[in-house]
PDB file of C-alpha atoms in Angstrom:
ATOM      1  CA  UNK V   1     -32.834  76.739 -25.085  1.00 65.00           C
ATOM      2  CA  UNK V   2     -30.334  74.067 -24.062  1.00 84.00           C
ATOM      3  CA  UNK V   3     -29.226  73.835 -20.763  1.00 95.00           C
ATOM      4  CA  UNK V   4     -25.898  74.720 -19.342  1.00 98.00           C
ATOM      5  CA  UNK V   5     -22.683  72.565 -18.970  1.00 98.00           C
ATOM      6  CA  UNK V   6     -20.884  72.303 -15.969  1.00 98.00           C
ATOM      7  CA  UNK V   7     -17.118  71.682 -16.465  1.00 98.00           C
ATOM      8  CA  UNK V   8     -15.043  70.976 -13.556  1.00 96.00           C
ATOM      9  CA  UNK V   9     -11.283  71.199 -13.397  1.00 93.00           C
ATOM     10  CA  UNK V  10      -9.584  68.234 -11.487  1.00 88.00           C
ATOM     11  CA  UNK V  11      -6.514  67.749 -13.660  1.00 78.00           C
ATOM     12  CA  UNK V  12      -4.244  69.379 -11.088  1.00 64.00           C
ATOM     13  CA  UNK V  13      -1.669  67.865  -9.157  1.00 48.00           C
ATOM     14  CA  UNK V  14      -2.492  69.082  -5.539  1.00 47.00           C
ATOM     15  CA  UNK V  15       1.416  69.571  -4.915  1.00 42.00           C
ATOM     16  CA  UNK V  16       0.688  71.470  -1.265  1.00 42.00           C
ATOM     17  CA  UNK V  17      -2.028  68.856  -0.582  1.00 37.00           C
ATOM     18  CA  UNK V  18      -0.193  66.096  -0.910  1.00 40.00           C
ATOM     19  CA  UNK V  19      -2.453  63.846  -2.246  1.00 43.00           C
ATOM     20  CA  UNK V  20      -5.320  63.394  -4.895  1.00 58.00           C
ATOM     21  CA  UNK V  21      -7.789  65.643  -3.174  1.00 63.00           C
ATOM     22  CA  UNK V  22     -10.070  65.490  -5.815  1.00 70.00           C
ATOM     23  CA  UNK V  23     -11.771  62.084  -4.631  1.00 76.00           C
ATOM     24  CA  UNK V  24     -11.106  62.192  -1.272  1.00 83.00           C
ATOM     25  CA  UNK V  25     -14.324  61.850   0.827  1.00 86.00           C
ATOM     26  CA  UNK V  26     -15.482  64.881   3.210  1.00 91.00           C
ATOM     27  CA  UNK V  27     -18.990  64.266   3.311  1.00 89.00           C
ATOM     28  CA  UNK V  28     -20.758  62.188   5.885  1.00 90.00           C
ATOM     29  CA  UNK V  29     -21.690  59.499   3.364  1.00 89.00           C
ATOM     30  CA  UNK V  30     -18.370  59.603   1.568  1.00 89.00           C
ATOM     31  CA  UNK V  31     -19.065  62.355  -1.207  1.00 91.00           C
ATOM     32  CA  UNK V  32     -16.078  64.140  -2.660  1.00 91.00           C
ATOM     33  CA  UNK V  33     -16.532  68.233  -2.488  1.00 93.00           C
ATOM     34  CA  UNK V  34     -17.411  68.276  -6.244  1.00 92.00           C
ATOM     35  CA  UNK V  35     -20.481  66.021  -5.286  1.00 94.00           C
ATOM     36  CA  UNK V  36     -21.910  68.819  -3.918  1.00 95.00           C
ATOM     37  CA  UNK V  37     -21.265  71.026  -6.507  1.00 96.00           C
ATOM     38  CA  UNK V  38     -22.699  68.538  -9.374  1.00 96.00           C
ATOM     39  CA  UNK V  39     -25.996  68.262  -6.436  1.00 96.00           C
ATOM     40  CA  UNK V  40     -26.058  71.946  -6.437  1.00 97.00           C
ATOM     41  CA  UNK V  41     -25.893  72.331 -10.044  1.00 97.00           C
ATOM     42  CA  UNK V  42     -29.113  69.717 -10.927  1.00 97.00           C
ATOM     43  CA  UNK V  43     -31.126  71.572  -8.884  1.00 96.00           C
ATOM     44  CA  UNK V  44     -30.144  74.885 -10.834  1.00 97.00           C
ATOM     45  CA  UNK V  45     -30.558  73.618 -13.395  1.00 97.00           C
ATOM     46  CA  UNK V  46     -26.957  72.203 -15.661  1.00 98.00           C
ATOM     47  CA  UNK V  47     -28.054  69.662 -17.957  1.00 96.00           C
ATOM     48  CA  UNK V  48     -24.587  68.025 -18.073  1.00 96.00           C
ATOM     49  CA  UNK V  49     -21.143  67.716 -16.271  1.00 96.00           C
ATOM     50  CA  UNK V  50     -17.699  67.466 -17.955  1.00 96.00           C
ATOM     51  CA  UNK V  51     -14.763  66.196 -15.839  1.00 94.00           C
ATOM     52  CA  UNK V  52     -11.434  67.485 -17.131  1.00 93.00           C
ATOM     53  CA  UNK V  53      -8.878  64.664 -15.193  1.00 88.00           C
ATOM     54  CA  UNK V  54      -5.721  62.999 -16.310  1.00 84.00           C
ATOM     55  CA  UNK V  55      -5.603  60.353 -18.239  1.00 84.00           C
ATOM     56  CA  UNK V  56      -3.781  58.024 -15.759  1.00 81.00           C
ATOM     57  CA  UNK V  57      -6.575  58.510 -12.960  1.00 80.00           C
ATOM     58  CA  UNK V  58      -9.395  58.019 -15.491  1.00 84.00           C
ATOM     59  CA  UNK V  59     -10.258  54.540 -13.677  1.00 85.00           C
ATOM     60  CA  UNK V  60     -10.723  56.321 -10.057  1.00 81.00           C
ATOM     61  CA  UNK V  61     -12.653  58.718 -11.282  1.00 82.00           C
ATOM     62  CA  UNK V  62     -14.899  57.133 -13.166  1.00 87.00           C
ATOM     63  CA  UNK V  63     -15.674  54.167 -10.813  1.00 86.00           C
ATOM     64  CA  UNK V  64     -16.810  56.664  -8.414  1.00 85.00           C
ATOM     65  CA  UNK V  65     -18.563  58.684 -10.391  1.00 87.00           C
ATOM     66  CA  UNK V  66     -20.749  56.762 -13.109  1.00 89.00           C
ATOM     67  CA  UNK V  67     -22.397  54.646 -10.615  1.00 89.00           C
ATOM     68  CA  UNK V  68     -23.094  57.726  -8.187  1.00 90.00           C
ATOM     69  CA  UNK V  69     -24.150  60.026 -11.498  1.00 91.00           C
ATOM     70  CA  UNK V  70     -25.946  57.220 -13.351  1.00 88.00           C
ATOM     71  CA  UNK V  71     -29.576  58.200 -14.679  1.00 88.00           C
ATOM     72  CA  UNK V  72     -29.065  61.406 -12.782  1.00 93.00           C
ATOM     73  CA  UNK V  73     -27.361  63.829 -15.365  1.00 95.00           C
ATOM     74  CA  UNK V  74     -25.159  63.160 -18.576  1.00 93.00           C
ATOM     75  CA  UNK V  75     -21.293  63.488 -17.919  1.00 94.00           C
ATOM     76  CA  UNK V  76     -18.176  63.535 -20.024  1.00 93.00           C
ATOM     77  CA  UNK V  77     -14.521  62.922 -19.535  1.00 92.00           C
ATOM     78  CA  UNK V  78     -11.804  64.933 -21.049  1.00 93.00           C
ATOM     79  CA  UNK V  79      -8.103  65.182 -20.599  1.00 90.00           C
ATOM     80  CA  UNK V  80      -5.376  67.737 -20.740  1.00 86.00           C
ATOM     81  CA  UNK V  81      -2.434  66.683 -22.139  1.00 80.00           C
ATOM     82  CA  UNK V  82       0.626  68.296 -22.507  1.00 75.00           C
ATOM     83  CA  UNK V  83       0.155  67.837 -26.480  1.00 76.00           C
ATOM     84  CA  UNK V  84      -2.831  69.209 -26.781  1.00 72.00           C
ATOM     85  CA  UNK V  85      -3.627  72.434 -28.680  1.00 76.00           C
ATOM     86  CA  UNK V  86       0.183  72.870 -29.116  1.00 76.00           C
ATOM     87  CA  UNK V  87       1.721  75.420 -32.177  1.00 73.00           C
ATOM     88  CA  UNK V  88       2.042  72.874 -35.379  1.00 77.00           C
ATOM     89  CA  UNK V  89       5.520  71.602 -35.705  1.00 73.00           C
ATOM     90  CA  UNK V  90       5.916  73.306 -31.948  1.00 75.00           C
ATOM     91  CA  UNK V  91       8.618  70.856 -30.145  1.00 72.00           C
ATOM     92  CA  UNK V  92       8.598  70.788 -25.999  1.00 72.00           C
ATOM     93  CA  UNK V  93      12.119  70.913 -25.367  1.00 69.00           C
ATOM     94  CA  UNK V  94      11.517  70.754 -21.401  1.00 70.00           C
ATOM     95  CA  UNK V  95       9.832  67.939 -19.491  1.00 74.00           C
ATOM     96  CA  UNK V  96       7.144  69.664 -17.548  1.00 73.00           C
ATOM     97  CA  UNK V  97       5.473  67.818 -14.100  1.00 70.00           C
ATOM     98  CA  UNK V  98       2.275  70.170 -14.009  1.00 75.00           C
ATOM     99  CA  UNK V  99      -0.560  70.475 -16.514  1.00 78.00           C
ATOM    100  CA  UNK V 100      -0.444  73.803 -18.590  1.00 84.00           C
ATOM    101  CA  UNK V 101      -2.983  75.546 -16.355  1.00 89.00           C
ATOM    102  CA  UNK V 102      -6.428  76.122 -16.063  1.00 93.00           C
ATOM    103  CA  UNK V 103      -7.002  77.627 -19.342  1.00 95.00           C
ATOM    104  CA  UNK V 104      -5.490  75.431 -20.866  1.00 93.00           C
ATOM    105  CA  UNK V 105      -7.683  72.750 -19.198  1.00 94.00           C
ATOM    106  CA  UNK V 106     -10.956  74.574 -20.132  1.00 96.00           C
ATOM    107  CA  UNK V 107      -9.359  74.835 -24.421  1.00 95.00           C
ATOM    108  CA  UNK V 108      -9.232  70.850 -23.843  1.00 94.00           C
ATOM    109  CA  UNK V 109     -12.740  70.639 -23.542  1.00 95.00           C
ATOM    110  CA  UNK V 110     -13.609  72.215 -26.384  1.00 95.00           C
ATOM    111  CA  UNK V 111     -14.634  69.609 -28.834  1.00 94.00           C
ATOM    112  CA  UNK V 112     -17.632  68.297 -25.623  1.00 96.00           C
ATOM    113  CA  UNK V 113     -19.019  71.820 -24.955  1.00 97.00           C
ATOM    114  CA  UNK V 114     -20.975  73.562 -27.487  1.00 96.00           C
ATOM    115  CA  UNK V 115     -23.434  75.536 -25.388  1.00 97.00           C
ATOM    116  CA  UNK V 116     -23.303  78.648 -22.527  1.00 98.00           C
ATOM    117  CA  UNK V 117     -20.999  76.526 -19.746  1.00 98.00           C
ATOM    118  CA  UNK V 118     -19.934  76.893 -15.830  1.00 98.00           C
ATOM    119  CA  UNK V 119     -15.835  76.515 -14.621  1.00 98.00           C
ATOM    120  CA  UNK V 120     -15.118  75.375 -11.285  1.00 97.00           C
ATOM    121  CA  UNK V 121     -12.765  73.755  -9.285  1.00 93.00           C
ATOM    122  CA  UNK V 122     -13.003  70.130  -7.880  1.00 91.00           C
ATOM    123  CA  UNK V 123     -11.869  70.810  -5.009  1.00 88.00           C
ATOM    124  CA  UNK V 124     -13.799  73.703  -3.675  1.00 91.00           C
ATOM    125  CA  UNK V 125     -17.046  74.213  -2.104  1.00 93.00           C
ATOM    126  CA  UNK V 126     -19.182  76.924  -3.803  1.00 95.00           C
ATOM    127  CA  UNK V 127     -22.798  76.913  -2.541  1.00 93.00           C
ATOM    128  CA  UNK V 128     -26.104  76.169  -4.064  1.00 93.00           C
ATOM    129  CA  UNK V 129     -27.012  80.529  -4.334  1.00 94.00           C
ATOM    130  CA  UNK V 130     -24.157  80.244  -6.428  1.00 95.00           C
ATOM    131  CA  UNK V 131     -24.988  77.698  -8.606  1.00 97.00           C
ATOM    132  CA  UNK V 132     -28.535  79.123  -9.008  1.00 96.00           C
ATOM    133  CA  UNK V 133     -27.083  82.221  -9.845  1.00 97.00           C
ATOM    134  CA  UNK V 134     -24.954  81.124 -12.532  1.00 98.00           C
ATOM    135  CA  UNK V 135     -27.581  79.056 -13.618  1.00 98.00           C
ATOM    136  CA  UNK V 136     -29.513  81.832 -14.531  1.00 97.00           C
ATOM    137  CA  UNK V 137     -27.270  84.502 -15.674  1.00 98.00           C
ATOM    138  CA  UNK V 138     -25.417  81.245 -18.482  1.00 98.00           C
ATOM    139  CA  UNK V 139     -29.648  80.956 -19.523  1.00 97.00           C
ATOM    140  CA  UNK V 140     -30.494  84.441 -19.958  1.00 96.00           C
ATOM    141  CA  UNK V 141     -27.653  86.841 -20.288  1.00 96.00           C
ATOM    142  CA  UNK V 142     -24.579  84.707 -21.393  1.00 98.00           C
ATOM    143  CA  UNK V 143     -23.304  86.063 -25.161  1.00 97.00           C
ATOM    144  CA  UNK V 144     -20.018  85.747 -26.985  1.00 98.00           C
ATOM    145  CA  UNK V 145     -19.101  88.962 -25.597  1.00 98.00           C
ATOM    146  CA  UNK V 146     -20.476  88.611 -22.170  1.00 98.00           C
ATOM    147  CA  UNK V 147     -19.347  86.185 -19.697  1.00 98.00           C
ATOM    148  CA  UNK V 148     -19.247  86.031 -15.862  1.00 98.00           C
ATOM    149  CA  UNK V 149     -17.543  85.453 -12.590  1.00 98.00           C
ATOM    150  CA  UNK V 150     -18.948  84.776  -9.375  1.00 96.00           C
ATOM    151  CA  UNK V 151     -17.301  86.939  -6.759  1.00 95.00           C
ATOM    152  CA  UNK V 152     -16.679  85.895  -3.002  1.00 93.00           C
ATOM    153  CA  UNK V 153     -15.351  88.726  -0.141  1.00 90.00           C
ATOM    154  CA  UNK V 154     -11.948  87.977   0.134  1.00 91.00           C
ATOM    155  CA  UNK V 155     -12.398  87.499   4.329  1.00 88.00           C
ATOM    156  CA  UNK V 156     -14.397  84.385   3.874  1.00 85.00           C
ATOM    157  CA  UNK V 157     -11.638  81.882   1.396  1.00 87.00           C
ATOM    158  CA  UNK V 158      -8.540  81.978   3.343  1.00 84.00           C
ATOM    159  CA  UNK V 159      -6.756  79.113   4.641  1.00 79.00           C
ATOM    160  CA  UNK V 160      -5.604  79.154   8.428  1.00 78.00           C
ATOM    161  CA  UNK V 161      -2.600  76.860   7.671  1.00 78.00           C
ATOM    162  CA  UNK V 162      -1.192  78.734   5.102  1.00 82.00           C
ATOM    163  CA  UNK V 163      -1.198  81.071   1.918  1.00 86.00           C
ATOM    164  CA  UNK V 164      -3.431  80.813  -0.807  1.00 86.00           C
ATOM    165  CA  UNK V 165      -3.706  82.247  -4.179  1.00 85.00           C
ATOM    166  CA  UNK V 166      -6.895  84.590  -5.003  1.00 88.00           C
ATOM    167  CA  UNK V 167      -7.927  86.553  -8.476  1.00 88.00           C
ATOM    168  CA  UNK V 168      -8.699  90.076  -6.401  1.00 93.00           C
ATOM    169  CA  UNK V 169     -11.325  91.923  -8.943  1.00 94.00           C
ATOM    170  CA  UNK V 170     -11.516  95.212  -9.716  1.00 94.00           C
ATOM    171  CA  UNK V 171     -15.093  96.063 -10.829  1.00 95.00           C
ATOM    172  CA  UNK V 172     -16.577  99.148 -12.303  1.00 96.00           C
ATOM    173  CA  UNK V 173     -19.721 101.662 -11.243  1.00 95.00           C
ATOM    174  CA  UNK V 174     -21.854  98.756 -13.473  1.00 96.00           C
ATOM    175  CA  UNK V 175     -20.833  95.641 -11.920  1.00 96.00           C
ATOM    176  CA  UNK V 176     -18.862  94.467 -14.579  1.00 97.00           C
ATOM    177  CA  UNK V 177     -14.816  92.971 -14.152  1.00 97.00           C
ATOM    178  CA  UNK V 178     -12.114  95.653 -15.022  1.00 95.00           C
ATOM    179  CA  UNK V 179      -9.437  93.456 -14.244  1.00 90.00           C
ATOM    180  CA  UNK V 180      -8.474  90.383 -12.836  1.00 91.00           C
ATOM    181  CA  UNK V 181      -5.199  90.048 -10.741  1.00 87.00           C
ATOM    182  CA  UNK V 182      -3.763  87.055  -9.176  1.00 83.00           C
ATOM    183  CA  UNK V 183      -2.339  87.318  -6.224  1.00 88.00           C
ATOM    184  CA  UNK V 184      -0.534  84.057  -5.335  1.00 82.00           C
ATOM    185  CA  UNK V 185       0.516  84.455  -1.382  1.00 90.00           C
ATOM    186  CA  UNK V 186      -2.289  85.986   0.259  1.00 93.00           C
ATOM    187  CA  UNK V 187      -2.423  85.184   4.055  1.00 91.00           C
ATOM    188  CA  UNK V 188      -3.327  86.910   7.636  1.00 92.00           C
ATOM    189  CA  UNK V 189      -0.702  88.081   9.327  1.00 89.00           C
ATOM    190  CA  UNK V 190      -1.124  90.049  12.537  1.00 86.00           C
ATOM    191  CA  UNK V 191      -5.035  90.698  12.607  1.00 87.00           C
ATOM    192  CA  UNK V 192      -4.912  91.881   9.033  1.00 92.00           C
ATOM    193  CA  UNK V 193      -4.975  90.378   5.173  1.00 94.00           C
ATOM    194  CA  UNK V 194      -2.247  90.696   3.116  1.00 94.00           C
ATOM    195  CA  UNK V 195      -0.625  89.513  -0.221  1.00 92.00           C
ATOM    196  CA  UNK V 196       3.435  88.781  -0.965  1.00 92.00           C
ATOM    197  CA  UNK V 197       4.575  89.965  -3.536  1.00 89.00           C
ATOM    198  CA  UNK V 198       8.266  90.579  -4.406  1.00 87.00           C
ATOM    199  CA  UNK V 199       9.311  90.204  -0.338  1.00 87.00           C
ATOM    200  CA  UNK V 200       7.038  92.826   0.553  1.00 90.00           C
ATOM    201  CA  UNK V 201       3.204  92.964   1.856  1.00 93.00           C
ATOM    202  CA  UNK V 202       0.459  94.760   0.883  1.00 92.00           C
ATOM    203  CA  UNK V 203      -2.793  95.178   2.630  1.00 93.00           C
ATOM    204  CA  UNK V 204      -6.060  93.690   1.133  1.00 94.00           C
ATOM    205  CA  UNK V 205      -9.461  94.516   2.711  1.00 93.00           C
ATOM    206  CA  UNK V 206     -11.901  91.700   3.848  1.00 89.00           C
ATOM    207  CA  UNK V 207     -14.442  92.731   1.948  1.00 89.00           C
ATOM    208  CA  UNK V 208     -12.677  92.642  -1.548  1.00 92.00           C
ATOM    209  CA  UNK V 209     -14.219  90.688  -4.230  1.00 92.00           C
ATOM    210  CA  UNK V 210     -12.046  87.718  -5.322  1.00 93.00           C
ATOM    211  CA  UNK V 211     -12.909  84.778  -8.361  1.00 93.00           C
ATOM    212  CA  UNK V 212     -12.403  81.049  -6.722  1.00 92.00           C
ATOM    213  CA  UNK V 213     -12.317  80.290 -10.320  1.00 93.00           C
ATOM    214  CA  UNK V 214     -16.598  80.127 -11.044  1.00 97.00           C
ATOM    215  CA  UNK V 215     -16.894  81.505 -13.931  1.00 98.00           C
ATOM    216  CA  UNK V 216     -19.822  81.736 -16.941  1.00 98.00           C
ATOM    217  CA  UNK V 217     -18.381  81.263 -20.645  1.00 98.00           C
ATOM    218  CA  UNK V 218     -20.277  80.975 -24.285  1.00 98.00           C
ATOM    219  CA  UNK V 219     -18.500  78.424 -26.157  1.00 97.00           C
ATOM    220  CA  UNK V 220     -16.879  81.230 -27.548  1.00 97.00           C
ATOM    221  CA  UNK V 221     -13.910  81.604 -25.050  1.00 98.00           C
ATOM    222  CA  UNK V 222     -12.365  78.423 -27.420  1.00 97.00           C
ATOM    223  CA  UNK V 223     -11.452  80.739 -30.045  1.00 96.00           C
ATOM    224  CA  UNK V 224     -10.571  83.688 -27.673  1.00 97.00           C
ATOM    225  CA  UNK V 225      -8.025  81.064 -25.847  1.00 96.00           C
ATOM    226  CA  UNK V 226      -6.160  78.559 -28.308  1.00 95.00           C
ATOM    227  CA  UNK V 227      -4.489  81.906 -30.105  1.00 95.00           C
ATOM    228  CA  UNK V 228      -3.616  83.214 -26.113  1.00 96.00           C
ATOM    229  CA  UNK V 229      -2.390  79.815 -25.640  1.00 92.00           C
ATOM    230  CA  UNK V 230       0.102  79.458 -28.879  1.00 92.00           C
ATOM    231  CA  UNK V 231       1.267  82.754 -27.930  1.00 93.00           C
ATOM    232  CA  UNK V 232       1.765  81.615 -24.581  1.00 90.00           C
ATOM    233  CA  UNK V 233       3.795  78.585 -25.571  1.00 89.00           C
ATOM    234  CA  UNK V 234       6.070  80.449 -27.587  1.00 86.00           C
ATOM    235  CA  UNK V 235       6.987  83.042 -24.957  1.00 88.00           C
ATOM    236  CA  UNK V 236       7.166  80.326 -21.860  1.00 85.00           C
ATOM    237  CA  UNK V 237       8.258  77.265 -23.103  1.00 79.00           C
ATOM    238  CA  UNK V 238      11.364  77.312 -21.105  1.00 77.00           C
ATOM    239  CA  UNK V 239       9.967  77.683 -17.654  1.00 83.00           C
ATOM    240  CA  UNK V 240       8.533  74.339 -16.569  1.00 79.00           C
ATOM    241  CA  UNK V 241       6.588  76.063 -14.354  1.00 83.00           C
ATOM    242  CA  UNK V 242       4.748  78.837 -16.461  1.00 86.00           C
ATOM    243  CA  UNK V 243       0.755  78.324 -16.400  1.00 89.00           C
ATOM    244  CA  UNK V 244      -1.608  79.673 -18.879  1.00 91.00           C
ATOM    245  CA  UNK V 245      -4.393  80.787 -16.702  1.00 92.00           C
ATOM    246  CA  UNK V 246      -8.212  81.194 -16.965  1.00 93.00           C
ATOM    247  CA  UNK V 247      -7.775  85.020 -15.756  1.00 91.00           C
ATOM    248  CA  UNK V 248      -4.930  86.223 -18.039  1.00 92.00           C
ATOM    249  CA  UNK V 249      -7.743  85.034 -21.082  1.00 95.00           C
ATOM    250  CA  UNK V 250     -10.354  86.968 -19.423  1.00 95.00           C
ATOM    251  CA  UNK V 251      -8.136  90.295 -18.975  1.00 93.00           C
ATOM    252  CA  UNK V 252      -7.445  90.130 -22.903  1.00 94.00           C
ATOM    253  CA  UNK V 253     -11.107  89.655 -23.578  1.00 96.00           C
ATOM    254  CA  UNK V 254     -12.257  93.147 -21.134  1.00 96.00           C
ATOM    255  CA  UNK V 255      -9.077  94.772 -22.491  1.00 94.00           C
ATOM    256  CA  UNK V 256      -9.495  94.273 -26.285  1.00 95.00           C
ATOM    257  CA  UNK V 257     -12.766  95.676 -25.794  1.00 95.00           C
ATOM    258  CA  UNK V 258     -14.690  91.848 -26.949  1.00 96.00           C
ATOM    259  CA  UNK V 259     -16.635  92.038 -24.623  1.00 97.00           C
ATOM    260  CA  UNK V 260     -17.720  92.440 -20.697  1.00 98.00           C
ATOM    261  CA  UNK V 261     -17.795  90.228 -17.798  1.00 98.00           C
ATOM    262  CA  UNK V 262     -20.172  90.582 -14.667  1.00 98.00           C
ATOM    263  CA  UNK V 263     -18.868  89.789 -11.706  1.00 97.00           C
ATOM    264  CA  UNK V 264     -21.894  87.979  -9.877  1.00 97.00           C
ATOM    265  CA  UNK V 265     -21.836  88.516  -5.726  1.00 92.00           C
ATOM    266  CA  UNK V 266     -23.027  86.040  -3.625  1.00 87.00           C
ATOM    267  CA  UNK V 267     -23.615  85.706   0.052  1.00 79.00           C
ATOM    268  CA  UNK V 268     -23.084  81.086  -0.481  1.00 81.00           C
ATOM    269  CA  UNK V 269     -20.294  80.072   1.961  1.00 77.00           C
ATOM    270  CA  UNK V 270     -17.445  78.724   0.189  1.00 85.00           C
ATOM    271  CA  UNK V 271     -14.441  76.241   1.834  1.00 85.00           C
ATOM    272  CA  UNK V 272     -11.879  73.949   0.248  1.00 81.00           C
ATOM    273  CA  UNK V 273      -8.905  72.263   0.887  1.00 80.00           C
ATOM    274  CA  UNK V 274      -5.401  74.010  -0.027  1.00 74.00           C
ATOM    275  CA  UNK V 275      -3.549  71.932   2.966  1.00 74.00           C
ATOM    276  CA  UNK V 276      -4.206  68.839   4.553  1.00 79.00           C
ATOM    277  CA  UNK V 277      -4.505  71.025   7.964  1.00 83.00           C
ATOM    278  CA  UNK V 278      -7.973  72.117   6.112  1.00 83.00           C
ATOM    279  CA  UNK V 279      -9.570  68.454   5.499  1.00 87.00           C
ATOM    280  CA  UNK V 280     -11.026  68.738   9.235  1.00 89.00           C
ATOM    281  CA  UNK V 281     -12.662  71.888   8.670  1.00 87.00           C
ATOM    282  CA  UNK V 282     -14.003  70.543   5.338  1.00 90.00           C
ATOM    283  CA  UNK V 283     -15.947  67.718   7.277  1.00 92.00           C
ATOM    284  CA  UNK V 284     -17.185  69.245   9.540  1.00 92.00           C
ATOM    285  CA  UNK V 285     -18.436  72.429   7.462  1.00 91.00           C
ATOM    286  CA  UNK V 286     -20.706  69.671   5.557  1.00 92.00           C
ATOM    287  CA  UNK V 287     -21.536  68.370   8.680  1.00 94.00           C
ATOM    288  CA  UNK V 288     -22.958  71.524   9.612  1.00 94.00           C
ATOM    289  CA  UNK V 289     -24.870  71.607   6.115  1.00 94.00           C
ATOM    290  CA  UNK V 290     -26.848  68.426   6.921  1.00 94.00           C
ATOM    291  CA  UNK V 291     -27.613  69.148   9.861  1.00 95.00           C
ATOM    292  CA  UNK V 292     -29.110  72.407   8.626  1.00 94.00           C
ATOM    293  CA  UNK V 293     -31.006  70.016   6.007  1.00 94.00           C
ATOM    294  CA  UNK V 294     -29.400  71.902   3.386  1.00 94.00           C
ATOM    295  CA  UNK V 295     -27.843  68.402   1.738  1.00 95.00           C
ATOM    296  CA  UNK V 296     -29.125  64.737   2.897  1.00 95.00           C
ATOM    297  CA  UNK V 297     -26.653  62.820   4.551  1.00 93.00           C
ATOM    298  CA  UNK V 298     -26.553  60.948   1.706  1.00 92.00           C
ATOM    299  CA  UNK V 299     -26.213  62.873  -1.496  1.00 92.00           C
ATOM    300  CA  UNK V 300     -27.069  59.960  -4.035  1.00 89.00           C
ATOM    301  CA  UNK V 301     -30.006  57.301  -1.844  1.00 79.00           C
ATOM    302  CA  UNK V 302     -32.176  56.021  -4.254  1.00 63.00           C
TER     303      UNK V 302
END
């Protein structure tokens, strides 16, 4: 059995961040946060990383990386374009700043994956139960009509500086996702949790399982997505702003009956960096890991 992929998404723009938080360093001997993850994921077992990045900070990344990764595991390098996987004869009639979204981003790799494969985030901490979780459920359960999502309570991936956006998960008597729904101004307010949405708030409990955008895929969420994403194009072209997201592919995949998708729980602390207000916190939360002797204080000594 091949090993899984791991295929991280760090195409995004970081507009609230204000910078490229994707290589900034946050560990004590100057790891990124996806170092971690790619640490966590050799020792579960991923047999090869694929970073999804824009073209024009292809240099950055892989001067950092390659040297860092070298000997260790196999990586790739793909890019999202705003071109890619477009309707044939489709014409963009308006200039868009932001990538197409995260499922988008994930369709771009499809010509580098061709085996059971991890989605995270670059810029987000997941924890190494998670990874070995993952691990096992892409090796032994993982089918074209069964994919995963690791789920984190709600209480524990909040931002003090601001709101976030979460996918809150609905899941069934089995353990499997009945829906996915994004909720993209969730904050505290007044000893509480609560989500905006059309000027009013709405109470969310603590304990509510959310995706930080971990998920398990067979190689067959490429043909599930590029259809979603012509479809997409054609009804959003217009709005410069419109994302094709990892969640709305999921939903049609649970509600077209293709297949199911267990949501995974874990108990791995998970942190990242919405606002620059969060970097801080960020350093010192891997500060804490080394001194725990969960990580070394140097990911990558020889």
């Amino acid at each position: 059995m091949s090993k899984p992929t791991l295929l991280i998404l760090a195409a995004g723009i970081a507009s609230r961040y204000g910078s490229m938080k994707q290589i900034q360093q946050f560990g004590p001997g100057g790891e990124t946060i996806m170092e971690y993850s790619i640490y966590d994921a050799i020792r579960a077992g991923f047999g090869k990383v694929v970073f999804i990045i824009r073209r024009d900070f292809e240099d950055a990344f892989k001067n950092i990386f390659e040297p860092r990764l070298k000997d260790r595991i196999p990586t790739a390098y793909v890019y999202q374009e705003m071109d890619a996987f477009l309707p044939a004869g489709f014409q963009l009639q308006v200039q868009r700043a932001k990538p197409w979204g995260t499922a988008h981003a994930v369709l771009c790799a499809r010509d580098a994956i061709h085996e059971p494969f991890a989605v995270i985030n670059a810029d987000d901490y997941y924890g190494r139960e998670a990874f070995e979780k993952m691990a096992a459920f892409l090796q032994e359960e993982c089918a074209p009509n069964r994919f995963a999502v690791l789920g984190y309570q709600l209480g524990n991936t909040l931002s003090d500086y601001g709101s976030v956006s979460r996918g809150v998960c609905e899941v069934d008597a089995q353990g499997n996702l009945k829906r996915i729904q994004e909720r993209t101004k969730v904050y505290r307010q007044d000893g509480q949790i609560v989500y905006e949405e059309q000027g009013q708030t709405f109470p969310l409990p603590a304990h509510t399982p959310v995706s930080m955008n971990f998920w398990g895929f067979d190689p067959a969420f490429f043909s599930i997505a590029e259809p979603l994403f012509h479809q997409f194009v054609h009804e959003h072209a217009l709005d410069p702003k419109a994302e094709f997201l990892i969640p709305a592919v999921v939903d049609h995949f649970i509600q077209q009956g293709k297949g199911t998708v267990k949501v995974i729980p874990t108990n791995s602390p998970w942190f990242g960096v919405t606002y620059k207000e969060d970097a801080p916190l960020v350093i010192a939360g891997f500060k804490k890991l080394v001194d725990e002797g969960v990580y070394p204080s140097m990911l990558w000594k020889k």
